[in-house]
């Protein structure tokens, strides 16, 4: 009996640790808004052995995610959880933002999801929305800096 | 419109689609009775239907809708940099100006837009039934957007580096309120070409609100959208140019204005609901071409043709550029005569931007 339990622990059985997430990367694009393409934002979250980090296109924006934040985001982006994040749009908002999200898993597959302003907030959607706004503000702030 | 004081009782129990058929194909008396019965159904689309069935353009829309003397009902709320709507009420109809310029700009902008629609097209507010107009300002922190949420307008303050504030430009306020008008009429789907038409109609009437306020003729107007909200130092004049789509800005932070000026450069994309803020450049330019070809005040003829088309019940929510163009040709002909300069200007404009108008509409 004890031998069987030890073997399960050594082998990493279900009681020993959580199943490893297949999520390797999250790509996201914010588009729309009254200004249209002028306020577009694109970012990528990379998950690796050293944790998670996000960077953005067209800027040097870079941020290391806190371990708990990275784990939560990775869990929320799991393809199995994505279906729950897809909330039908209310369809009434005009000039709202659109968020296109693509989750790349270890098998190389891409799982996509589109959220729109006015949709019911989900944890993944809220994170993407907040991060897109952070990237945009970084771009705006970078404008103030003296250009090389 | 001849007044009718009674209703044929059998019409009261007929379903709307049969009433529509009678209104189209019945005798004159039957048509009028059917239209009157339809008119008692206070749904959003009824006024469009009655408007068209009665020959549309000979009947003032106000009369068809049975609206009373229009009264503005404006209420402005302050979100206090939160994203909680509507926020605290800070100015309502008839109140004196307050110290907050964003509040006053929103209040005045709603008033100017209301006046525009009533003076130009006898439209009583967003729904043509005097719907109170609500707007919230100071939404979010340095928020770089303005939008319509289906019930009210929402304006951010802008980050002050790129955008100065979204209440600063009358065409922006006119644009957002027009989303409500479109929602009350054709309710064009916010996706692909119908979405780009939805955007374009907001740009068209947003620009016309500004032109009328400034008493500008088509040749004098700037035909720019959002010119007043770009901060100094931005390499651009506005967010969109109806006259020359694709030329409004070319800036290190904003990138280059991606709007196409014709169908040859139509952008296929899944972003932005299928490029609704991008491909709107094509119908925007068509309107500009009609307005400048006809000359004078753009809201009088070009605007009237576009407004008639927006109210035309044949304009489906899923309309594409070609079907919208067909209806502008039909409405131009119906209001100003077949083969007249107005219809010719409409046909020439759509041809220039590469949208084909069907021969039946062109005839
Ligand atoms: Zn819009």
PDB file of N, CA and C in Angstrom, chain A residues 29-40 91-98 100 116-117 129 133 136-137 139-141 143-144, chain B residues 141 143-148 150 159 161-162 175-176 179 190 198-199 225 233-234 239-240 249 251 253-254 258 270-273 277:
ATOM      1  N   UNK A  29      -4.526  41.714 -29.703  1.00  0.00           N
ATOM      2  CA  UNK A  29      -4.580  42.974 -30.459  1.00  0.00           C
ATOM      3  C   UNK A  29      -5.819  43.729 -30.027  1.00  0.00           C
ATOM      4  N   UNK A  30      -5.624  45.004 -29.676  1.00  0.00           N
ATOM      5  CA  UNK A  30      -6.771  45.881 -29.447  1.00  0.00           C
ATOM      6  C   UNK A  30      -6.966  46.723 -30.704  1.00  0.00           C
ATOM      7  N   UNK A  31      -8.188  46.748 -31.212  1.00  0.00           N
ATOM      8  CA  UNK A  31      -8.478  47.576 -32.383  1.00  0.00           C
ATOM      9  C   UNK A  31      -9.815  48.273 -32.159  1.00  0.00           C
ATOM     10  N   UNK A  32     -10.186  49.114 -33.113  1.00  0.00           N
ATOM     11  CA  UNK A  32     -11.453  49.845 -32.990  1.00  0.00           C
ATOM     12  C   UNK A  32     -11.290  51.107 -32.176  1.00  0.00           C
ATOM     13  N   UNK A  33     -12.372  51.559 -31.577  1.00  0.00           N
ATOM     14  CA  UNK A  33     -12.361  52.847 -30.893  1.00  0.00           C
ATOM     15  C   UNK A  33     -12.636  53.951 -31.891  1.00  0.00           C
ATOM     16  N   UNK A  34     -13.020  55.119 -31.410  1.00  0.00           N
ATOM     17  CA  UNK A  34     -13.356  56.229 -32.310  1.00  0.00           C
ATOM     18  C   UNK A  34     -12.196  56.553 -33.248  1.00  0.00           C
ATOM     19  N   UNK A  35     -10.977  56.436 -32.711  1.00  0.00           N
ATOM     20  CA  UNK A  35      -9.798  56.787 -33.508  1.00  0.00           C
ATOM     21  C   UNK A  35      -9.381  55.674 -34.463  1.00  0.00           C
ATOM     22  N   UNK A  36     -10.028  54.512 -34.377  1.00  0.00           N
ATOM     23  CA  UNK A  36      -9.698  53.412 -35.283  1.00  0.00           C
ATOM     24  C   UNK A  36      -8.272  52.939 -35.113  1.00  0.00           C
ATOM     25  N   UNK A  37      -7.601  52.692 -36.230  1.00  0.00           N
ATOM     26  CA  UNK A  37      -6.268  52.073 -36.203  1.00  0.00           C
ATOM     27  C   UNK A  37      -5.231  52.906 -35.461  1.00  0.00           C
ATOM     28  N   UNK A  38      -5.489  54.201 -35.279  1.00  0.00           N
ATOM     29  CA  UNK A  38      -4.509  55.072 -34.610  1.00  0.00           C
ATOM     30  C   UNK A  38      -4.225  54.608 -33.190  1.00  0.00           C
ATOM     31  N   UNK A  39      -5.196  54.007 -32.554  1.00  0.00           N
ATOM     32  CA  UNK A  39      -5.010  53.578 -31.160  1.00  0.00           C
ATOM     33  C   UNK A  39      -4.900  52.059 -31.029  1.00  0.00           C
ATOM     34  N   UNK A  40      -4.571  51.388 -32.147  1.00  0.00           N
ATOM     35  CA  UNK A  40      -4.359  49.936 -32.074  1.00  0.00           C
ATOM     36  C   UNK A  40      -3.186  49.603 -31.156  1.00  0.00           C
ATOM     37  N   UNK A  91     -23.685  43.882 -28.676  1.00  0.00           N
ATOM     38  CA  UNK A  91     -23.900  44.423 -30.018  1.00  0.00           C
ATOM     39  C   UNK A  91     -24.323  45.868 -30.061  1.00  0.00           C
ATOM     40  N   UNK A  92     -24.460  46.517 -28.922  1.00  0.00           N
ATOM     41  CA  UNK A  92     -24.990  47.877 -28.930  1.00  0.00           C
ATOM     42  C   UNK A  92     -23.900  48.944 -28.923  1.00  0.00           C
ATOM     43  N   UNK A  93     -22.688  48.581 -28.532  1.00  0.00           N
ATOM     44  CA  UNK A  93     -21.640  49.596 -28.397  1.00  0.00           C
ATOM     45  C   UNK A  93     -21.088  49.970 -29.769  1.00  0.00           C
ATOM     46  N   UNK A  94     -20.961  51.263 -29.998  1.00  0.00           N
ATOM     47  CA  UNK A  94     -20.354  51.768 -31.230  1.00  0.00           C
ATOM     48  C   UNK A  94     -19.105  52.561 -30.844  1.00  0.00           C
ATOM     49  N   UNK A  95     -18.032  52.332 -31.596  1.00  0.00           N
ATOM     50  CA  UNK A  95     -16.727  52.942 -31.306  1.00  0.00           C
ATOM     51  C   UNK A  95     -16.075  52.339 -30.067  1.00  0.00           C
ATOM     52  N   UNK A  96     -16.526  51.167 -29.660  1.00  0.00           N
ATOM     53  CA  UNK A  96     -15.854  50.461 -28.570  1.00  0.00           C
ATOM     54  C   UNK A  96     -14.644  49.710 -29.108  1.00  0.00           C
ATOM     55  N   UNK A  97     -13.828  49.205 -28.198  1.00  0.00           N
ATOM     56  CA  UNK A  97     -12.636  48.459 -28.601  1.00  0.00           C
ATOM     57  C   UNK A  97     -12.975  46.992 -28.845  1.00  0.00           C
ATOM     58  N   UNK A  98     -12.226  46.394 -29.741  1.00  0.00           N
ATOM     59  CA  UNK A  98     -12.290  44.943 -30.006  1.00  0.00           C
ATOM     60  C   UNK A  98     -10.952  44.334 -29.573  1.00  0.00           C
ATOM     61  N   UNK A 100      -8.753  40.924 -30.011  1.00  0.00           N
ATOM     62  CA  UNK A 100      -8.534  39.614 -30.634  1.00  0.00           C
ATOM     63  C   UNK A 100      -7.435  38.902 -29.873  1.00  0.00           C
ATOM     64  N   UNK A 116     -15.348  42.054 -27.134  1.00  0.00           N
ATOM     65  CA  UNK A 116     -15.636  43.455 -27.477  1.00  0.00           C
ATOM     66  C   UNK A 116     -16.063  44.231 -26.248  1.00  0.00           C
ATOM     67  N   UNK A 117     -15.783  45.542 -26.308  1.00  0.00           N
ATOM     68  CA  UNK A 117     -16.224  46.418 -25.230  1.00  0.00           C
ATOM     69  C   UNK A 117     -17.734  46.282 -25.094  1.00  0.00           C
ATOM     70  N   UNK A 129      -7.642  43.639 -21.485  1.00  0.00           N
ATOM     71  CA  UNK A 129      -8.058  45.043 -21.588  1.00  0.00           C
ATOM     72  C   UNK A 129      -7.110  45.946 -20.789  1.00  0.00           C
ATOM     73  N   UNK A 133      -4.267  48.672 -22.306  1.00  0.00           N
ATOM     74  CA  UNK A 133      -4.282  50.076 -21.894  1.00  0.00           C
ATOM     75  C   UNK A 133      -2.915  50.484 -21.334  1.00  0.00           C
ATOM     76  N   UNK A 136      -0.659  51.047 -24.273  1.00  0.00           N
ATOM     77  CA  UNK A 136      -0.998  52.301 -24.944  1.00  0.00           C
ATOM     78  C   UNK A 136      -0.446  53.490 -24.166  1.00  0.00           C
ATOM     79  N   UNK A 137      -0.610  53.452 -22.838  1.00  0.00           N
ATOM     80  CA  UNK A 137      -0.119  54.552 -22.009  1.00  0.00           C
ATOM     81  C   UNK A 137       1.405  54.644 -22.063  1.00  0.00           C
ATOM     82  N   UNK A 139       3.176  53.873 -24.655  1.00  0.00           N
ATOM     83  CA  UNK A 139       3.479  54.516 -25.947  1.00  0.00           C
ATOM     84  C   UNK A 139       3.266  56.018 -25.875  1.00  0.00           C
ATOM     85  N   UNK A 140       2.194  56.413 -25.211  1.00  0.00           N
ATOM     86  CA  UNK A 140       1.916  57.845 -25.064  1.00  0.00           C
ATOM     87  C   UNK A 140       3.008  58.505 -24.240  1.00  0.00           C
ATOM     88  N   UNK A 141       3.397  57.838 -23.127  1.00  0.00           N
ATOM     89  CA  UNK A 141       4.427  58.405 -22.249  1.00  0.00           C
ATOM     90  C   UNK A 141       5.774  58.480 -22.976  1.00  0.00           C
ATOM     91  N   UNK A 143       6.323  59.197 -25.859  1.00  0.00           N
ATOM     92  CA  UNK A 143       6.318  60.347 -26.751  1.00  0.00           C
ATOM     93  C   UNK A 143       6.907  61.573 -26.076  1.00  0.00           C
ATOM     94  N   UNK A 144       6.755  61.619 -24.728  1.00  0.00           N
ATOM     95  CA  UNK A 144       7.257  62.775 -23.993  1.00  0.00           C
ATOM     96  C   UNK A 144       8.776  62.783 -23.902  1.00  0.00           C
TER      97      UNK A 144
ATOM     98  N   UNK B 141      -9.518  57.306 -16.703  1.00  0.00           N
ATOM     99  CA  UNK B 141      -8.370  58.197 -16.487  1.00  0.00           C
ATOM    100  C   UNK B 141      -7.654  58.447 -17.799  1.00  0.00           C
ATOM    101  N   UNK B 143      -8.634  58.858 -20.620  1.00  0.00           N
ATOM    102  CA  UNK B 143      -9.165  57.854 -21.554  1.00  0.00           C
ATOM    103  C   UNK B 143      -9.206  58.404 -22.980  1.00  0.00           C
ATOM    104  N   UNK B 144      -8.630  57.631 -23.914  1.00  0.00           N
ATOM    105  CA  UNK B 144      -8.508  58.094 -25.299  1.00  0.00           C
ATOM    106  C   UNK B 144      -9.618  57.548 -26.186  1.00  0.00           C
ATOM    107  N   UNK B 145     -10.843  57.757 -25.792  1.00  0.00           N
ATOM    108  CA  UNK B 145     -11.926  57.271 -26.651  1.00  0.00           C
ATOM    109  C   UNK B 145     -13.240  57.978 -26.313  1.00  0.00           C
ATOM    110  N   UNK B 146     -14.148  57.907 -27.277  1.00  0.00           N
ATOM    111  CA  UNK B 146     -15.541  58.320 -27.090  1.00  0.00           C
ATOM    112  C   UNK B 146     -16.378  57.233 -27.724  1.00  0.00           C
ATOM    113  N   UNK B 147     -17.478  56.903 -27.116  1.00  0.00           N
ATOM    114  CA  UNK B 147     -18.316  55.856 -27.707  1.00  0.00           C
ATOM    115  C   UNK B 147     -19.775  56.015 -27.322  1.00  0.00           C
ATOM    116  N   UNK B 148     -20.593  55.264 -28.033  1.00  0.00           N
ATOM    117  CA  UNK B 148     -22.040  55.210 -27.805  1.00  0.00           C
ATOM    118  C   UNK B 148     -22.332  53.797 -27.307  1.00  0.00           C
ATOM    119  N   UNK B 150     -25.322  52.422 -26.739  1.00  0.00           N
ATOM    120  CA  UNK B 150     -26.682  51.983 -27.034  1.00  0.00           C
ATOM    121  C   UNK B 150     -27.715  52.810 -26.296  1.00  0.00           C
ATOM    122  N   UNK B 159      -5.450  61.847 -23.264  1.00  0.00           N
ATOM    123  CA  UNK B 159      -4.215  61.750 -22.476  1.00  0.00           C
ATOM    124  C   UNK B 159      -3.436  63.052 -22.441  1.00  0.00           C
ATOM    125  N   UNK B 161      -1.377  64.264 -24.408  1.00  0.00           N
ATOM    126  CA  UNK B 161      -0.190  64.222 -25.264  1.00  0.00           C
ATOM    127  C   UNK B 161      -0.594  64.029 -26.723  1.00  0.00           C
ATOM    128  N   UNK B 162      -1.622  63.194 -26.914  1.00  0.00           N
ATOM    129  CA  UNK B 162      -2.075  62.885 -28.271  1.00  0.00           C
ATOM    130  C   UNK B 162      -3.495  63.413 -28.487  1.00  0.00           C
ATOM    131  N   UNK B 175     -21.052  62.784 -34.301  1.00  0.00           N
ATOM    132  CA  UNK B 175     -20.794  61.404 -34.728  1.00  0.00           C
ATOM    133  C   UNK B 175     -21.432  60.425 -33.742  1.00  0.00           C
ATOM    134  N   UNK B 176     -21.174  60.622 -32.454  1.00  0.00           N
ATOM    135  CA  UNK B 176     -21.677  59.667 -31.455  1.00  0.00           C
ATOM    136  C   UNK B 176     -23.195  59.691 -31.380  1.00  0.00           C
ATOM    137  N   UNK B 179     -24.820  57.750 -34.085  1.00  0.00           N
ATOM    138  CA  UNK B 179     -24.909  56.296 -33.885  1.00  0.00           C
ATOM    139  C   UNK B 179     -26.267  55.932 -33.279  1.00  0.00           C
ATOM    140  N   UNK B 190     -22.917  46.282 -37.160  1.00  0.00           N
ATOM    141  CA  UNK B 190     -21.608  46.897 -36.939  1.00  0.00           C
ATOM    142  C   UNK B 190     -20.502  45.917 -37.300  1.00  0.00           C
ATOM    143  N   UNK B 198     -22.289  52.331 -41.239  1.00  0.00           N
ATOM    144  CA  UNK B 198     -22.710  52.867 -39.944  1.00  0.00           C
ATOM    145  C   UNK B 198     -21.730  53.959 -39.493  1.00  0.00           C
ATOM    146  N   UNK B 199     -20.440  53.647 -39.602  1.00  0.00           N
ATOM    147  CA  UNK B 199     -19.411  54.625 -39.234  1.00  0.00           C
ATOM    148  C   UNK B 199     -19.455  55.849 -40.147  1.00  0.00           C
ATOM    149  N   UNK B 225     -12.624  64.836 -39.593  1.00  0.00           N
ATOM    150  CA  UNK B 225     -13.266  64.290 -38.398  1.00  0.00           C
ATOM    151  C   UNK B 225     -12.232  64.240 -37.276  1.00  0.00           C
ATOM    152  N   UNK B 233       1.575  69.099 -31.947  1.00  0.00           N
ATOM    153  CA  UNK B 233       2.748  68.242 -32.105  1.00  0.00           C
ATOM    154  C   UNK B 233       2.456  66.934 -32.814  1.00  0.00           C
ATOM    155  N   UNK B 234       1.191  66.589 -32.939  1.00  0.00           N
ATOM    156  CA  UNK B 234       0.826  65.377 -33.676  1.00  0.00           C
ATOM    157  C   UNK B 234       0.985  65.661 -35.169  1.00  0.00           C
ATOM    158  N   UNK B 239      -8.365  62.799 -37.428  1.00  0.00           N
ATOM    159  CA  UNK B 239      -8.362  61.325 -37.435  1.00  0.00           C
ATOM    160  C   UNK B 239      -8.822  60.767 -38.771  1.00  0.00           C
ATOM    161  N   UNK B 240      -9.670  61.507 -39.448  1.00  0.00           N
ATOM    162  CA  UNK B 240     -10.143  61.055 -40.768  1.00  0.00           C
ATOM    163  C   UNK B 240     -10.361  62.263 -41.670  1.00  0.00           C
ATOM    164  N   UNK B 249      -3.390  61.699 -41.044  1.00  0.00           N
ATOM    165  CA  UNK B 249      -2.231  61.739 -40.146  1.00  0.00           C
ATOM    166  C   UNK B 249      -1.167  60.762 -40.604  1.00  0.00           C
ATOM    167  N   UNK B 251       2.020  59.780 -38.199  1.00  0.00           N
ATOM    168  CA  UNK B 251       2.669  60.176 -36.951  1.00  0.00           C
ATOM    169  C   UNK B 251       3.388  58.977 -36.330  1.00  0.00           C
ATOM    170  N   UNK B 253       3.579  57.870 -33.332  1.00  0.00           N
ATOM    171  CA  UNK B 253       2.786  57.126 -32.346  1.00  0.00           C
ATOM    172  C   UNK B 253       1.510  56.566 -32.956  1.00  0.00           C
ATOM    173  N   UNK B 254       0.867  57.329 -33.811  1.00  0.00           N
ATOM    174  CA  UNK B 254      -0.428  56.919 -34.369  1.00  0.00           C
ATOM    175  C   UNK B 254      -0.293  56.066 -35.630  1.00  0.00           C
ATOM    176  N   UNK B 258      -4.913  54.746 -42.349  1.00  0.00           N
ATOM    177  CA  UNK B 258      -5.049  53.615 -43.282  1.00  0.00           C
ATOM    178  C   UNK B 258      -6.311  53.658 -44.150  1.00  0.00           C
ATOM    179  N   UNK B 270     -10.065  41.388 -40.044  1.00  0.00           N
ATOM    180  CA  UNK B 270     -11.014  40.958 -39.010  1.00  0.00           C
ATOM    181  C   UNK B 270     -10.994  41.922 -37.830  1.00  0.00           C
ATOM    182  N   UNK B 271      -9.950  42.749 -37.758  1.00  0.00           N
ATOM    183  CA  UNK B 271      -9.876  43.711 -36.649  1.00  0.00           C
ATOM    184  C   UNK B 271     -10.922  44.808 -36.836  1.00  0.00           C
ATOM    185  N   UNK B 272     -11.214  45.518 -35.727  1.00  0.00           N
ATOM    186  CA  UNK B 272     -12.103  46.677 -35.809  1.00  0.00           C
ATOM    187  C   UNK B 272     -13.435  46.310 -36.480  1.00  0.00           C
ATOM    188  N   UNK B 273     -13.987  45.178 -36.080  1.00  0.00           N
ATOM    189  CA  UNK B 273     -15.261  44.705 -36.638  1.00  0.00           C
ATOM    190  C   UNK B 273     -15.244  44.648 -38.165  1.00  0.00           C
ATOM    191  N   UNK B 277     -13.836  51.418 -39.105  1.00  0.00           N
ATOM    192  CA  UNK B 277     -13.287  52.779 -39.085  1.00  0.00           C
ATOM    193  C   UNK B 277     -12.276  53.000 -40.209  1.00  0.00           C
TER     194      UNK B 277
END
